XYZ file of C-alpha atoms in Angstrom:
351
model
C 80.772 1.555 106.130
C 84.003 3.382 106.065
C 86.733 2.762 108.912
C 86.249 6.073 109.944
C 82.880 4.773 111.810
C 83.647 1.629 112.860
C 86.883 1.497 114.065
C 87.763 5.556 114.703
C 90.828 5.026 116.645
C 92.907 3.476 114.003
C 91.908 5.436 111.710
C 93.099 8.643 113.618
C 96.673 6.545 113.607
C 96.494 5.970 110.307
C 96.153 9.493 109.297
C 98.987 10.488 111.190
C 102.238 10.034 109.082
C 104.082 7.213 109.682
C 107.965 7.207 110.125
C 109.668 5.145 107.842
C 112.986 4.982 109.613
C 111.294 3.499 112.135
C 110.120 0.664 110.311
C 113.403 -0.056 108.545
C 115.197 -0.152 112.124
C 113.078 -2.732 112.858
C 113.601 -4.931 109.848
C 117.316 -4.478 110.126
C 117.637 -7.232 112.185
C 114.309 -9.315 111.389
C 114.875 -12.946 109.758
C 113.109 -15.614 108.212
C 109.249 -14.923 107.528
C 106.755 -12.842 109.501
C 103.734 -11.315 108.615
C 101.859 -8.282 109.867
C 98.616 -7.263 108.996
C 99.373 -3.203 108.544
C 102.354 -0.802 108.509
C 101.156 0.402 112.103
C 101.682 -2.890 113.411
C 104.768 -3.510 111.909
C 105.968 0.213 113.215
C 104.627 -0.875 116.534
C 104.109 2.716 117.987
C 102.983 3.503 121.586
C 99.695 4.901 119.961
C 98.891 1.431 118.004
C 100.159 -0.773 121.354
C 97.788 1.185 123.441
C 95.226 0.545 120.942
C 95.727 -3.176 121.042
C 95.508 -2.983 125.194
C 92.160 -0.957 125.051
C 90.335 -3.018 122.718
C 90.061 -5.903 125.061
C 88.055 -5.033 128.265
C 90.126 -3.390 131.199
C 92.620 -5.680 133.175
C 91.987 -8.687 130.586
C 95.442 -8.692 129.917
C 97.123 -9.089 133.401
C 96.706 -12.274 134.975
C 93.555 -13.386 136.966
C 95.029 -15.207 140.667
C 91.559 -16.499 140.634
C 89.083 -17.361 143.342
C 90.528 -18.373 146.734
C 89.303 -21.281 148.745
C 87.361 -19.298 151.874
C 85.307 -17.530 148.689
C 84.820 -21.095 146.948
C 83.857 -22.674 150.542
C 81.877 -19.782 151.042
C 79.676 -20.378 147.325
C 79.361 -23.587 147.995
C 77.721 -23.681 151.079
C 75.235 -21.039 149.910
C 74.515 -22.769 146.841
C 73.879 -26.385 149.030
C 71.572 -24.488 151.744
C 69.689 -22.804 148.660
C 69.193 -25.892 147.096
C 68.299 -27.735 150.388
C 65.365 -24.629 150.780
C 64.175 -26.078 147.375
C 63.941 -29.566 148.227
C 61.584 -28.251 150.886
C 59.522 -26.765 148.820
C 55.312 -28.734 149.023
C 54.640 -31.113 146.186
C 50.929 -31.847 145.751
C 50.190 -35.536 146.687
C 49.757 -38.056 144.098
C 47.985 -41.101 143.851
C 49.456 -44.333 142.019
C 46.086 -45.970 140.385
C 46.778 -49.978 139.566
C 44.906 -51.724 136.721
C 41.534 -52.821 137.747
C 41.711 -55.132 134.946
C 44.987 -55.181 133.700
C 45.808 -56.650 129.913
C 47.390 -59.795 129.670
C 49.964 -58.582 127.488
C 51.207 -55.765 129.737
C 54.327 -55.926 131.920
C 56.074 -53.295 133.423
C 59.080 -53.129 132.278
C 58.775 -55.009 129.131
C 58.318 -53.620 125.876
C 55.765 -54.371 123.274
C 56.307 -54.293 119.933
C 53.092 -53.663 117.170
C 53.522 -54.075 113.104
C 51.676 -51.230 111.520
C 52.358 -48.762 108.529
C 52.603 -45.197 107.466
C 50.989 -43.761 104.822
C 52.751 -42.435 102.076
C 50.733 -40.477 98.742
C 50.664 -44.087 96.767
C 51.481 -46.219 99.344
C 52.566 -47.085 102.504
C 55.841 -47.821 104.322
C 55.947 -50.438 106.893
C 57.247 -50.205 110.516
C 57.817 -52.152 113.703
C 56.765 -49.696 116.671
C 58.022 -50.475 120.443
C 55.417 -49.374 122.703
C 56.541 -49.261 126.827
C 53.625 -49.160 128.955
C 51.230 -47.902 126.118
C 53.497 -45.667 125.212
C 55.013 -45.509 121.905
C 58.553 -44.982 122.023
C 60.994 -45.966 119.268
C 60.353 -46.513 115.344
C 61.977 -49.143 113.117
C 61.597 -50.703 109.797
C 59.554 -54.158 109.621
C 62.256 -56.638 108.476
C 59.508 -59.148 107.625
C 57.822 -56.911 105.035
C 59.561 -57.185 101.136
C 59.438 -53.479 101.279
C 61.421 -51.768 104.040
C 63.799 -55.214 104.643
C 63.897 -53.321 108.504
C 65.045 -50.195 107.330
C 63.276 -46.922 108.350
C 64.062 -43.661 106.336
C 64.309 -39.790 108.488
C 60.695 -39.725 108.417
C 59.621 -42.799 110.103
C 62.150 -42.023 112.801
C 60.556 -38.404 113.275
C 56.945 -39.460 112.818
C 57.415 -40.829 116.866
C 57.562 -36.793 117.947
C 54.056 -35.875 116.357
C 52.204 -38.126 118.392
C 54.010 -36.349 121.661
C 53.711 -32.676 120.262
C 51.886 -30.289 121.973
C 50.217 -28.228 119.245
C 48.532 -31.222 117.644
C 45.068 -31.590 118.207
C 43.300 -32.775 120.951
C 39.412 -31.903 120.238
C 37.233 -30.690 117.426
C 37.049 -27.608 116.743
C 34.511 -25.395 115.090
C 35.004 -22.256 113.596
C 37.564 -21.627 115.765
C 35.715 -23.099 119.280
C 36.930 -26.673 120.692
C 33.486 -28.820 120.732
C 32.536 -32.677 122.242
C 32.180 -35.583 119.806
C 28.896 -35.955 120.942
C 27.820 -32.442 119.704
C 29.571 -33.235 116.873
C 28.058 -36.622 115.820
C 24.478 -34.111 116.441
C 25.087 -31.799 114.433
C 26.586 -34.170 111.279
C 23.072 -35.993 112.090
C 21.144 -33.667 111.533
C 22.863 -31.838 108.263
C 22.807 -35.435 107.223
C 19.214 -35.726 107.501
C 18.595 -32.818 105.513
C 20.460 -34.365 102.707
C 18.180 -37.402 101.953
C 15.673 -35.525 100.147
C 18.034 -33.956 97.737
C 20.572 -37.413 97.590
C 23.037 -35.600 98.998
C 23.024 -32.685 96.134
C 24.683 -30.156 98.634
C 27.222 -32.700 100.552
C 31.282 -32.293 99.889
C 33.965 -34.013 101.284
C 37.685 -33.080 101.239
C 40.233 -35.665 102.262
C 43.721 -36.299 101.598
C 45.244 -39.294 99.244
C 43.092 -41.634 101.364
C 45.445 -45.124 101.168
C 43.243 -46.341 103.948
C 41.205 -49.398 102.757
C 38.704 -49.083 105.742
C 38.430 -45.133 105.224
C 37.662 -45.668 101.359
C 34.999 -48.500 102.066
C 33.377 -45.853 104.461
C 33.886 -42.964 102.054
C 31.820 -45.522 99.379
C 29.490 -46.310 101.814
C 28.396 -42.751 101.735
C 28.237 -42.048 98.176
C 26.168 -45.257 97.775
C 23.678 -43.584 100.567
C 23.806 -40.102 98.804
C 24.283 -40.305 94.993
C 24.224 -36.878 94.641
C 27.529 -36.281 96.553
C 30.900 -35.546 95.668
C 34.057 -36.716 97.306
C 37.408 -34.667 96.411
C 41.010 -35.368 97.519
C 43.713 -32.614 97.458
C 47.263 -32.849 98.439
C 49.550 -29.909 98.630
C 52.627 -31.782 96.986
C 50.610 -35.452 95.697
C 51.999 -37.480 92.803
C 49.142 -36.519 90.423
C 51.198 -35.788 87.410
C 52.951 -38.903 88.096
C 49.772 -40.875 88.140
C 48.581 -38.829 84.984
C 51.706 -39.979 83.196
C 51.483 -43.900 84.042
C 47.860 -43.445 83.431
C 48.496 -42.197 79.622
C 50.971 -45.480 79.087
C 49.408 -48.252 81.013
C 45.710 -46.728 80.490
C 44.567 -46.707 83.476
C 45.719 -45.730 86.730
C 48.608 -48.099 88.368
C 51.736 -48.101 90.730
C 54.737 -48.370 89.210
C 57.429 -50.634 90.651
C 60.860 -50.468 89.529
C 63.607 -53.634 89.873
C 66.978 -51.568 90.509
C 68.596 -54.587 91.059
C 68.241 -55.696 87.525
C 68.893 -52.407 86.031
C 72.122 -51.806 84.517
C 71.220 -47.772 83.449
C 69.115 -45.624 85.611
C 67.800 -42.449 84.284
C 65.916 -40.218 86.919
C 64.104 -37.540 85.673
C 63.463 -35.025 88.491
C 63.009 -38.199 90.907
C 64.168 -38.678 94.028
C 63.218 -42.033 94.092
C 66.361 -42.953 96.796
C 64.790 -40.871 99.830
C 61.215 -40.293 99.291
C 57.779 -42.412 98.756
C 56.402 -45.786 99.706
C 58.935 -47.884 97.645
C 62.316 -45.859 98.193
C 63.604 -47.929 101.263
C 63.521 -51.018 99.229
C 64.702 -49.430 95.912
C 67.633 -47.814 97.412
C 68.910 -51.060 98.926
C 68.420 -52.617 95.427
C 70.153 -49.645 93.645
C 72.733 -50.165 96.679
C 73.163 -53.888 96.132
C 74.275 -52.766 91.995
C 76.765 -50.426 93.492
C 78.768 -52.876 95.191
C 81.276 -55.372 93.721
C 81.193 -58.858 95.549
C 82.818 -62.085 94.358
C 81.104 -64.365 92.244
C 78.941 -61.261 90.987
C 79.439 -61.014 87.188
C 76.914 -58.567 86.902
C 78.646 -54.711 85.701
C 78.154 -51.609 88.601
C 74.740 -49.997 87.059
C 75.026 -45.989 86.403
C 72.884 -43.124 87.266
C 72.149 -40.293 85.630
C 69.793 -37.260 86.613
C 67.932 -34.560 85.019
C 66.392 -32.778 87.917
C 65.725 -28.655 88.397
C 66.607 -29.163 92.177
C 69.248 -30.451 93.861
C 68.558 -33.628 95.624
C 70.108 -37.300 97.433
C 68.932 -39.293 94.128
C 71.079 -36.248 92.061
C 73.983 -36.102 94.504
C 74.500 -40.245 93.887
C 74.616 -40.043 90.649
C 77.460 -40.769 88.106
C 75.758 -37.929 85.411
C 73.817 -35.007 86.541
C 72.420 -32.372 84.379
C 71.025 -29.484 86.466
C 68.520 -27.315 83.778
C 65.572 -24.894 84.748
C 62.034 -25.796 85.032
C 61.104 -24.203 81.931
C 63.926 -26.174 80.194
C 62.407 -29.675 81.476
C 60.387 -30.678 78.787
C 62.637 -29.532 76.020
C 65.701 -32.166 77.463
C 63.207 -34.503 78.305
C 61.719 -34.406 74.820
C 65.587 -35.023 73.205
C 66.326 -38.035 75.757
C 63.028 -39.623 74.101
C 63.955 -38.818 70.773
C 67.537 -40.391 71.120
C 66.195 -43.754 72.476
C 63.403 -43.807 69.297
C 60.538 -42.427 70.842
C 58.859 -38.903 69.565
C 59.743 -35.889 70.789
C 57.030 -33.291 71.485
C 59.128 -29.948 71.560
C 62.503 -29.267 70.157
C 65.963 -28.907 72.616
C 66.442 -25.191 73.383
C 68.766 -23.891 76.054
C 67.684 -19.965 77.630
């Protein structure tokens, strides 16, 4: 937008001509260095001061005396009877309940502390959870488990606020309406029922990456019962590809797991295998433990380099990165194979 609509004022000065004598009378006796940030302030006309003064709100430029003390005694007193009125106010009576048969391991006060896991597409990362009074309250890394050492990456420490949020859900719901677990055990019952004629030729089930060992003997359980079904897992950002690729070398399907303490050249290709999945706790205190000079250590600081289309930790720690597109990917990653003696599928073109 032009001056003349957002700031009219000066631009009314500013079309008014300004006197040059006036400007060298005031430099006449100026020294060292001083800035202005227009003519009109240098010039310092009546006009421009009185802008100055009226762009503040009124009387914000004289000097406030402040509140005196029968005003301050006088706030004070109402804001301690007002708050005295709320301390009146009825609170509904409530009723402390004791154990009738209170757990052994309980006492108030005390914490508890329970090893458990979270899942993770391909794995699992284990934690140490501190509950108080049933209550789950903090989240820390097992130091006992080979595979955390007692760390516990940003996601662990947030997974404490989803079991406390209050848009996660607290019944079943069907089409839209919250119904019982007894209705629903009914009504699987009876759709189940219908299924053993046909072996289950019309029965589907969707799950996540289930990691569970419990939830996958059920899931079998079911498929032995109805041949005809079909289980299905979907995740909306899995490792498939990943499991595709170790698949084609190995195979068949595996985990990888990577020694970064033994490895004297890292090459990450669009991994961010220092802040996310199962094994990234561990790896980044072995990449970590490479990084560091110590005495005695013979062993040479081990260098990174990442190809990756976006930015990321893994990139940001590296000693090489090479940013490219998506569509350049397989073209770079194609050269890097054919430069350590392996066949490239496609040739390396730039767009």
């Amino acid at each position: 937008m032009h001056i003349k609509e957002t700031f009219p004022e000066l631009y009314r000065i500013r079309r008014r001509p300004l006197s040059i004598e006036g400007v060298r009378s005031r430099l006449t006796n100026k020294r060292g260095r001083e800035f202005w940030q227009s003519l009109e302030e240098l010039a310092s006309s009546e006009e421009f001061e009185e802008l100055l003064h009226r762009e503040f709100p009124q009387h914000a430029s004289e000097w406030d005396e402040g509140t005196d003390r029968r005003t301050f005694l006088k706030l004070m007193g109402a804001s301690l009877a007002l708050a005295g009125l709320a301390g009146c106010s009825y609170q509904p009576p409530e009723t402390v309940v004791p154990y009738v048969r209170q757990p052994e391991e309980i006492v108030p006060g005390k914490a508890l502390y329970f090893a458990t896991a979270m899942p993770w597409t391909g794995g699992a990362t284990p934690l140490l959870v501190r509950s108080n009074m049933g209550r789950p309250t903090k989240v820390e890394g097992n130091d006992l488990h080979p595979a955390s050492l007692g760390a516990a990456d940003v996601f662990a420490q947030a997974s404490i606020l989803s079991l406390y949020d209050p848009d996660r859900s607290e019944t079943i719901v069907n089409r839209g309406e919250m119904r019982t677990y007894t209705s629903f055990l009914g009504e699987i019952a009876t759709a189940l029922e219908g299924q053993r004629t046909k072996n289950g030729a019309g029965l589907r089930i969707l799950t996540e990456t289930v990691m569970s060992p419990t939830l996958a003997a059920q899931l079998k359980d079911i498929t032995t019962r109805f041949p005809g079904a079909r289980f299905h897992q979907w995740e909306p950002a899995g490792t498939n590809n990943a499991r595709t690729g170790t698949r084609q070398a190995a195979g068949d399907f595996a985990t990888p797991i990577y020694n970064f303490a033994a490895a004297d050249r890292v090459l990450a290709l669009d991994s961010n295998f220092l802040e996310c999945g199962p094994g990234s706790l561990r790896y980044a205190r072995d990449f970590a433990s490479r990084r560091r000079t110590s005495d005695g250590d013979e062993r040479e600081t081990s260098r990174l380099y990442a190809v990756e289309t976006t930015p990321t930790n893994t990139g940001f720690f590296a000693d090489n990165r090479l940013a490219v597109r998506p569509s350049e990917f397989n073209a770079v990653v194609s050269a890097i194979a054919a430069g350590v003696g392996a066949a490239a599928s496609s040739p390396l073109t730039f767009a």
